[in-house]
Tab-separated table of C-alpha atoms in Angstrom:
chain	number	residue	atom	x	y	z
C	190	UNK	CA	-26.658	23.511	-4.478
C	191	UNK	CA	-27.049	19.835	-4.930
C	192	UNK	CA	-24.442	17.510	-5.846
C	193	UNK	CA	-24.047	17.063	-9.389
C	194	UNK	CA	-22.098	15.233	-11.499
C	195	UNK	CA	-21.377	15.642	-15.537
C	196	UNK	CA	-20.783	13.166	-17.998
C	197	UNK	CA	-19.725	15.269	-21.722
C	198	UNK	CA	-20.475	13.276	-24.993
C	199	UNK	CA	-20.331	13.660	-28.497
C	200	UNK	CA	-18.423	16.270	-30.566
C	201	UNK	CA	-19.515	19.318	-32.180
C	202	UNK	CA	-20.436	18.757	-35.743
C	203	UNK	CA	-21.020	21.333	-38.314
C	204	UNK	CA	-24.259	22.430	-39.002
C	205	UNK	CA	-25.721	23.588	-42.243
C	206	UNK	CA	-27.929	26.509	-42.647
C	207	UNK	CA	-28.703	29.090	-40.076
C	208	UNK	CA	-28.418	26.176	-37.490
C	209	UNK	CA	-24.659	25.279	-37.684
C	210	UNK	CA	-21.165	27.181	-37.048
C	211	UNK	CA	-18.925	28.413	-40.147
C	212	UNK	CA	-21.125	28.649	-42.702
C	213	UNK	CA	-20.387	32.403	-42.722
C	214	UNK	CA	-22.450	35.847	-42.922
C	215	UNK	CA	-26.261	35.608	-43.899
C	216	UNK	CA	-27.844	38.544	-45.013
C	217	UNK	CA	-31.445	39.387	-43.215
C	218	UNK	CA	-33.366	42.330	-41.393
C	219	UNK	CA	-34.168	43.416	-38.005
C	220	UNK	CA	-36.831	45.170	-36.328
C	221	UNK	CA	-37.286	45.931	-32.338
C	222	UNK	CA	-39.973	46.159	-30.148
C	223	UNK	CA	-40.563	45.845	-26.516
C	224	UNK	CA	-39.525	50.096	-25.354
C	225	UNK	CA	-36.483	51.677	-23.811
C	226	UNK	CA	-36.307	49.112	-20.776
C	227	UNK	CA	-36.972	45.693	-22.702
C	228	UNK	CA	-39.871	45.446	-20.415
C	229	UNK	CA	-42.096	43.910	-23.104
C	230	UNK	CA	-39.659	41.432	-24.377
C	231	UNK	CA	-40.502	39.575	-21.032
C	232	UNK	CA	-41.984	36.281	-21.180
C	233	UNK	CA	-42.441	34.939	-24.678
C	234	UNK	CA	-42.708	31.680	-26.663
C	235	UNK	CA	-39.885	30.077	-25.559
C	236	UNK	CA	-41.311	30.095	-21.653
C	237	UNK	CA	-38.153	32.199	-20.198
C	238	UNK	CA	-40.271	34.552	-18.231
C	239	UNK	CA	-38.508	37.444	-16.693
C	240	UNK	CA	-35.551	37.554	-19.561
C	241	UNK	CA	-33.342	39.716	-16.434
C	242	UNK	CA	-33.626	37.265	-13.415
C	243	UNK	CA	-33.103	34.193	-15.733
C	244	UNK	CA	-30.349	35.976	-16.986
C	245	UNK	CA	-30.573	36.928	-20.447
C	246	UNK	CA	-30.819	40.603	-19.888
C	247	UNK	CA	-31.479	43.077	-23.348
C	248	UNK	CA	-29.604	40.738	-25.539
C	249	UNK	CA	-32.476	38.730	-26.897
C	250	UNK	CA	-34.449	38.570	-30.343
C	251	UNK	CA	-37.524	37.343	-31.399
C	252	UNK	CA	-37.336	35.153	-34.048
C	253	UNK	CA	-39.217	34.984	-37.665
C	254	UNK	CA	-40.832	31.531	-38.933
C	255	UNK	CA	-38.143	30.678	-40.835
C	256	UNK	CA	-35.534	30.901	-38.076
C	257	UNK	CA	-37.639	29.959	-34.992
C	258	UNK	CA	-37.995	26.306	-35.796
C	259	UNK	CA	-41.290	25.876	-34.211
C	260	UNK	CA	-39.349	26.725	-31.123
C	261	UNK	CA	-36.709	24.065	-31.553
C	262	UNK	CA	-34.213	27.517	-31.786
C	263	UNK	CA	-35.035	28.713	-28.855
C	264	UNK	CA	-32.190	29.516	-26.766
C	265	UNK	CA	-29.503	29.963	-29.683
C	266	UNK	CA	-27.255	32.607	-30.345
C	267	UNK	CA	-26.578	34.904	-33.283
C	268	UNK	CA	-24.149	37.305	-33.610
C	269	UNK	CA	-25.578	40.619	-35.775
C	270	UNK	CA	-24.480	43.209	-37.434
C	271	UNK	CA	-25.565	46.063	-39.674
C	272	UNK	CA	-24.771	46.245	-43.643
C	273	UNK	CA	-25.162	48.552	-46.464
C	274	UNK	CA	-27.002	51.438	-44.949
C	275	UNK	CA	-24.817	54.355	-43.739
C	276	UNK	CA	-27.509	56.446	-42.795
C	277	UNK	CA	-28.632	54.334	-39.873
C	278	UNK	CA	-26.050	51.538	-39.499
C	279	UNK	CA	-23.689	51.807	-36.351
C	280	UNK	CA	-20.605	50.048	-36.213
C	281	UNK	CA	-19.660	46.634	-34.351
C	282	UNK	CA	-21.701	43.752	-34.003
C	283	UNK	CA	-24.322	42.192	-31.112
C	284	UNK	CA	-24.354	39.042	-29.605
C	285	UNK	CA	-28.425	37.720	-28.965
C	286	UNK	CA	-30.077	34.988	-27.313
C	287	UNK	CA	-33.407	33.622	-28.995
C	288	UNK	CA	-36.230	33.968	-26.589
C	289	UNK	CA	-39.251	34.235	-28.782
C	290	UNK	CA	-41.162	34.064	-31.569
C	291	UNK	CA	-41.869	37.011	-34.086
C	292	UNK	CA	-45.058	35.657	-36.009
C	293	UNK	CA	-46.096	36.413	-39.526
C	294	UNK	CA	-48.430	39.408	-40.644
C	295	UNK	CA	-49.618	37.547	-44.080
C	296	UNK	CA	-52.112	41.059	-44.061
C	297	UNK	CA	-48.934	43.153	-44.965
C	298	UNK	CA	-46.300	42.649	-48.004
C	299	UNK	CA	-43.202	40.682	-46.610
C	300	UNK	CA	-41.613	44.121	-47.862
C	301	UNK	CA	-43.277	46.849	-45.685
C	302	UNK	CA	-44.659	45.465	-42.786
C	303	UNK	CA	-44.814	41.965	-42.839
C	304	UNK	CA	-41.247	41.662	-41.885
C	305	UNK	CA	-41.478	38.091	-40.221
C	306	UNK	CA	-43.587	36.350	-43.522
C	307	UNK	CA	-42.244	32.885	-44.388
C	308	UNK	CA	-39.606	32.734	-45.965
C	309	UNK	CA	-38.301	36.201	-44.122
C	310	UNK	CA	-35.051	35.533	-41.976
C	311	UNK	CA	-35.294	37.909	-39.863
C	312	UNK	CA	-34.840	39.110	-36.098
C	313	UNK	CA	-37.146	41.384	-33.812
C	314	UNK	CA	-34.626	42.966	-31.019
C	315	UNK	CA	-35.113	44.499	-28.263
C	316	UNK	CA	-35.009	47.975	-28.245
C	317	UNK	CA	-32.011	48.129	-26.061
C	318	UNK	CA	-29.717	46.068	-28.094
C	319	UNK	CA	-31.112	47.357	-31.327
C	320	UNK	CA	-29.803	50.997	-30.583
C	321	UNK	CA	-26.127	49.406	-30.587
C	322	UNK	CA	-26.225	48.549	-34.167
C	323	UNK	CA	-28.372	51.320	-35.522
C	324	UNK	CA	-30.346	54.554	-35.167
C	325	UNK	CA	-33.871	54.228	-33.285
C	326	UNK	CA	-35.595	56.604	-36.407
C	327	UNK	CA	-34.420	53.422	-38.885
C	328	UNK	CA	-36.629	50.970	-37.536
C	329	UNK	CA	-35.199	48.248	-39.738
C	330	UNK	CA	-32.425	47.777	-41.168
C	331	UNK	CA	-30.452	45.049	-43.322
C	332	UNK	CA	-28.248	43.052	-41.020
C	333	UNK	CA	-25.919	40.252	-41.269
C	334	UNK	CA	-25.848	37.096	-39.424
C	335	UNK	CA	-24.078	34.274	-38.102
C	336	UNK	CA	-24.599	31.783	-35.131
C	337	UNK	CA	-21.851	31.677	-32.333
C	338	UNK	CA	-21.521	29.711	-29.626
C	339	UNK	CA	-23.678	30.674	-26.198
C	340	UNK	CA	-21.200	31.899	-23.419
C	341	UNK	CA	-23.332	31.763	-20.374
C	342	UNK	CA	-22.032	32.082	-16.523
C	343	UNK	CA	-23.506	29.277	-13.942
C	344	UNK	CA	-24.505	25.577	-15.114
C	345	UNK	CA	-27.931	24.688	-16.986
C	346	UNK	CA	-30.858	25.499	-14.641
C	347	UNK	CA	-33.756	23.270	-14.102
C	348	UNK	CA	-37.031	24.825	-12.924
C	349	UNK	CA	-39.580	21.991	-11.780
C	350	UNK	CA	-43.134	23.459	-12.624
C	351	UNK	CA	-46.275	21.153	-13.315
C	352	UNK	CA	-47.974	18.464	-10.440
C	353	UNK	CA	-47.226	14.968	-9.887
C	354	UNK	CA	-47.448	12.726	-12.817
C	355	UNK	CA	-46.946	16.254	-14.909
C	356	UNK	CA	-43.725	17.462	-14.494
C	357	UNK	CA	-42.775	20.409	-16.681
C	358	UNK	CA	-39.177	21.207	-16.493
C	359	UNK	CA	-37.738	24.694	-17.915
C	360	UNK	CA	-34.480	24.663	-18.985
C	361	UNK	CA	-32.022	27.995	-19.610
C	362	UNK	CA	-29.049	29.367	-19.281
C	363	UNK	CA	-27.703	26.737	-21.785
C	364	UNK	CA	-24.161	27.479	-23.094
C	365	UNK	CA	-22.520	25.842	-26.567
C	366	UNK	CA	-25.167	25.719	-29.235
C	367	UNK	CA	-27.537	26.524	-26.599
C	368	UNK	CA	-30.732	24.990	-28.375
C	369	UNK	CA	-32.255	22.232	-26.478
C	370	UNK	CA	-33.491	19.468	-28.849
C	371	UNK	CA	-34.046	16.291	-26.303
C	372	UNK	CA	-34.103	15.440	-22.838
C	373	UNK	CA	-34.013	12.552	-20.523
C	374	UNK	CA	-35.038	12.343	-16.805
C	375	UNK	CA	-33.795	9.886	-14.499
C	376	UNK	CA	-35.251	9.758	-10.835
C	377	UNK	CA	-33.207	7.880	-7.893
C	378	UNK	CA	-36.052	4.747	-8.585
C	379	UNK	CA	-36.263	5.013	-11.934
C	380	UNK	CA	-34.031	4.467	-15.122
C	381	UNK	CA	-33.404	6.950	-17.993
C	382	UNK	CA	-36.673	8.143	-19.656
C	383	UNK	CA	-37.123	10.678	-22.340
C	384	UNK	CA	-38.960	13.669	-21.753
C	385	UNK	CA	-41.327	15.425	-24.316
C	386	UNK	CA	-41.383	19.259	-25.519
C	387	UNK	CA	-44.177	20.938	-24.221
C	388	UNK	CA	-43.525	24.011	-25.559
C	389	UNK	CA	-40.839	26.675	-25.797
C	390	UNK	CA	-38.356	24.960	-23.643
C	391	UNK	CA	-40.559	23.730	-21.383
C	392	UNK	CA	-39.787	19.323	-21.201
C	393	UNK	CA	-42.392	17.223	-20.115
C	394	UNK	CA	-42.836	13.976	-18.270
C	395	UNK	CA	-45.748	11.729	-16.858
C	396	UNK	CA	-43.697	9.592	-14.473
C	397	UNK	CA	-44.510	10.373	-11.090
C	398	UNK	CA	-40.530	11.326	-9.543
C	399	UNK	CA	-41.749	12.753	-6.508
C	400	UNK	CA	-39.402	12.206	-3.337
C	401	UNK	CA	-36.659	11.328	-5.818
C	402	UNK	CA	-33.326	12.846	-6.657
C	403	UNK	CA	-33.460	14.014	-10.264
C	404	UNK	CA	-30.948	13.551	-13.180
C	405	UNK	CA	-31.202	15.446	-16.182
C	406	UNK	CA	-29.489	14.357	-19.886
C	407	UNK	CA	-29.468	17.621	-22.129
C	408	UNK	CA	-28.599	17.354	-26.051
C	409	UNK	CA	-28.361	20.839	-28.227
C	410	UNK	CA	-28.476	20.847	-31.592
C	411	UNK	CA	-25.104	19.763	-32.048
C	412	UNK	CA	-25.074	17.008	-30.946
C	413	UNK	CA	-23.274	17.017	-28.054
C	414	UNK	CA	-25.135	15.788	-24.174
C	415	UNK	CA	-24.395	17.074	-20.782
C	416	UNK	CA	-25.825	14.809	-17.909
C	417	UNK	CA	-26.282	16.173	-14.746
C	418	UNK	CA	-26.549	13.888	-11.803
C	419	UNK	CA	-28.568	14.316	-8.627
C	420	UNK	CA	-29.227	18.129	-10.288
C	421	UNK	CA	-31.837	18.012	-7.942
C	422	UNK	CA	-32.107	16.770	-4.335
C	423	UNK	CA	-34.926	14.363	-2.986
C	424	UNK	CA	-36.925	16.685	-1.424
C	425	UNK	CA	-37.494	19.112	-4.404
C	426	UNK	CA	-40.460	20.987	-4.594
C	427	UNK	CA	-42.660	22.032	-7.923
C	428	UNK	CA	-41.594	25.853	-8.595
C	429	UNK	CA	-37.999	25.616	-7.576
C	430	UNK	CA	-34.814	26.219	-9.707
C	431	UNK	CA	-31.669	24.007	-9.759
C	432	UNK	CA	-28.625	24.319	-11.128
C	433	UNK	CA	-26.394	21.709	-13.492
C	434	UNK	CA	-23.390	21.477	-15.456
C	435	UNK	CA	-22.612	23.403	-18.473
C	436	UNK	CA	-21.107	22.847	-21.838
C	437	UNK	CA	-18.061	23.519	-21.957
């Protein structure tokens, strides 16, 4: 793993709406899709890919329009739990990770079928992590949510996709408020420069860092910014992974 180095800035702030900490229980609904095995949760709008080896597992949710933030939420985490329906609630509560996007069916009424209609709040799960808040025969139920932090093992990872003068960096496994909403690239010959969303949370840049030790500046929602120095070694290639520093 290369050398990397971590410089922690900012505080945490509190958020309003379903983006910040403390502002309590919101009520909304959730759905699941994607079979027994989570197999077709896999990929997705936020560009995670395989949701096991990056290591988000079954704990994931698809996101409605009013909570996915044109992907700005991806990566967040939202603690669940079912309300007010005894005949299908289970007890306890879920912990998810927001990996995609659950778009609208404006064909169907917001009430029976068209679960994920603006202004919905609402939260497609996998199947898996569905079944530990309520019955399979429900197939929705009213649930209450709030956002927690992310508690992830391992330091941000940075996979290098794209070509020269098009790098496309994913970013995951990305702990505290876990939504990515800027980041900066710094190559060995080259000062700090912003990179652009793509999509999901895939960041873009046009500078050509080839042959250059990379340095990564990552600010959530929050506020706060992790820099990772020398995250990646000189001799990097497009397709492979590296690893970070966390949030505390």
């Amino acid at each position: 793993m290369a050398f990397v180095e971590f410089l922690v800035m900012g505080f945490l702030t509190i958020l309003s709406s379903a983006d910040g900490y403390g502002e309590g229980w919101v009520d909304a609904h959730a759905t699941f899709y994607g079979g027994g095995d989570a197999s077709g949760t896999m990929g997705g709008a936020c560009g995670y890919g395989n949701l096991y080896s990056q290591g988000y597992g079954t704990n994931t949710a698809a996101l409605s329009t009013a909570l996915f933030n044109n992907g700005l939420s991806c990566g967040s985490c939202y603690e669940i739990r079912c309300r007010n329906d005894p005949k299908w609630c289970l007890p306890g509560s879920i912990v998810v990770t927001a990996t995609n996007f659950c778009p609208p069916n404006n064909a169907l009424p917001n009430n029976e079928g068209g679960w994920c209609n603006p202004p919905q709040q609402h939260f497609d799960l996998s199947q898996p992590v569905f079944q530990h808040i309520a019955q399979y025969r429900a197939g929705i139920v009213p649930v209450s949510y709030r956002r927690v932090p992310c508690r992830k093992k391992g330091g941000i990872r940075f996979t290098i996709n794209g070509h020269s003068y098009f790098n496309l960096v994913l970013i995951t496994n990305v702990g505290g408020a876990g939504d990515v909403h800027a980041v900066s690239v710094k190559g060995s010959r080259t000062g700090w420069q912003p990179m652009s969303r793509n999509w999901g949370q895939n960041w873009q840049s046009n500078t050509y860092l080839n042959g250059q030790s990379l340095s990564f500046k990552v600010t959530t929602s929050d506020g706060r910014t992790v820099v990772s120095l020398n995250a990646a070694p000189a001799g990097w290639s497009f397709g492979q992974t590296f690893s970070g520093r966390q949030f505390p």
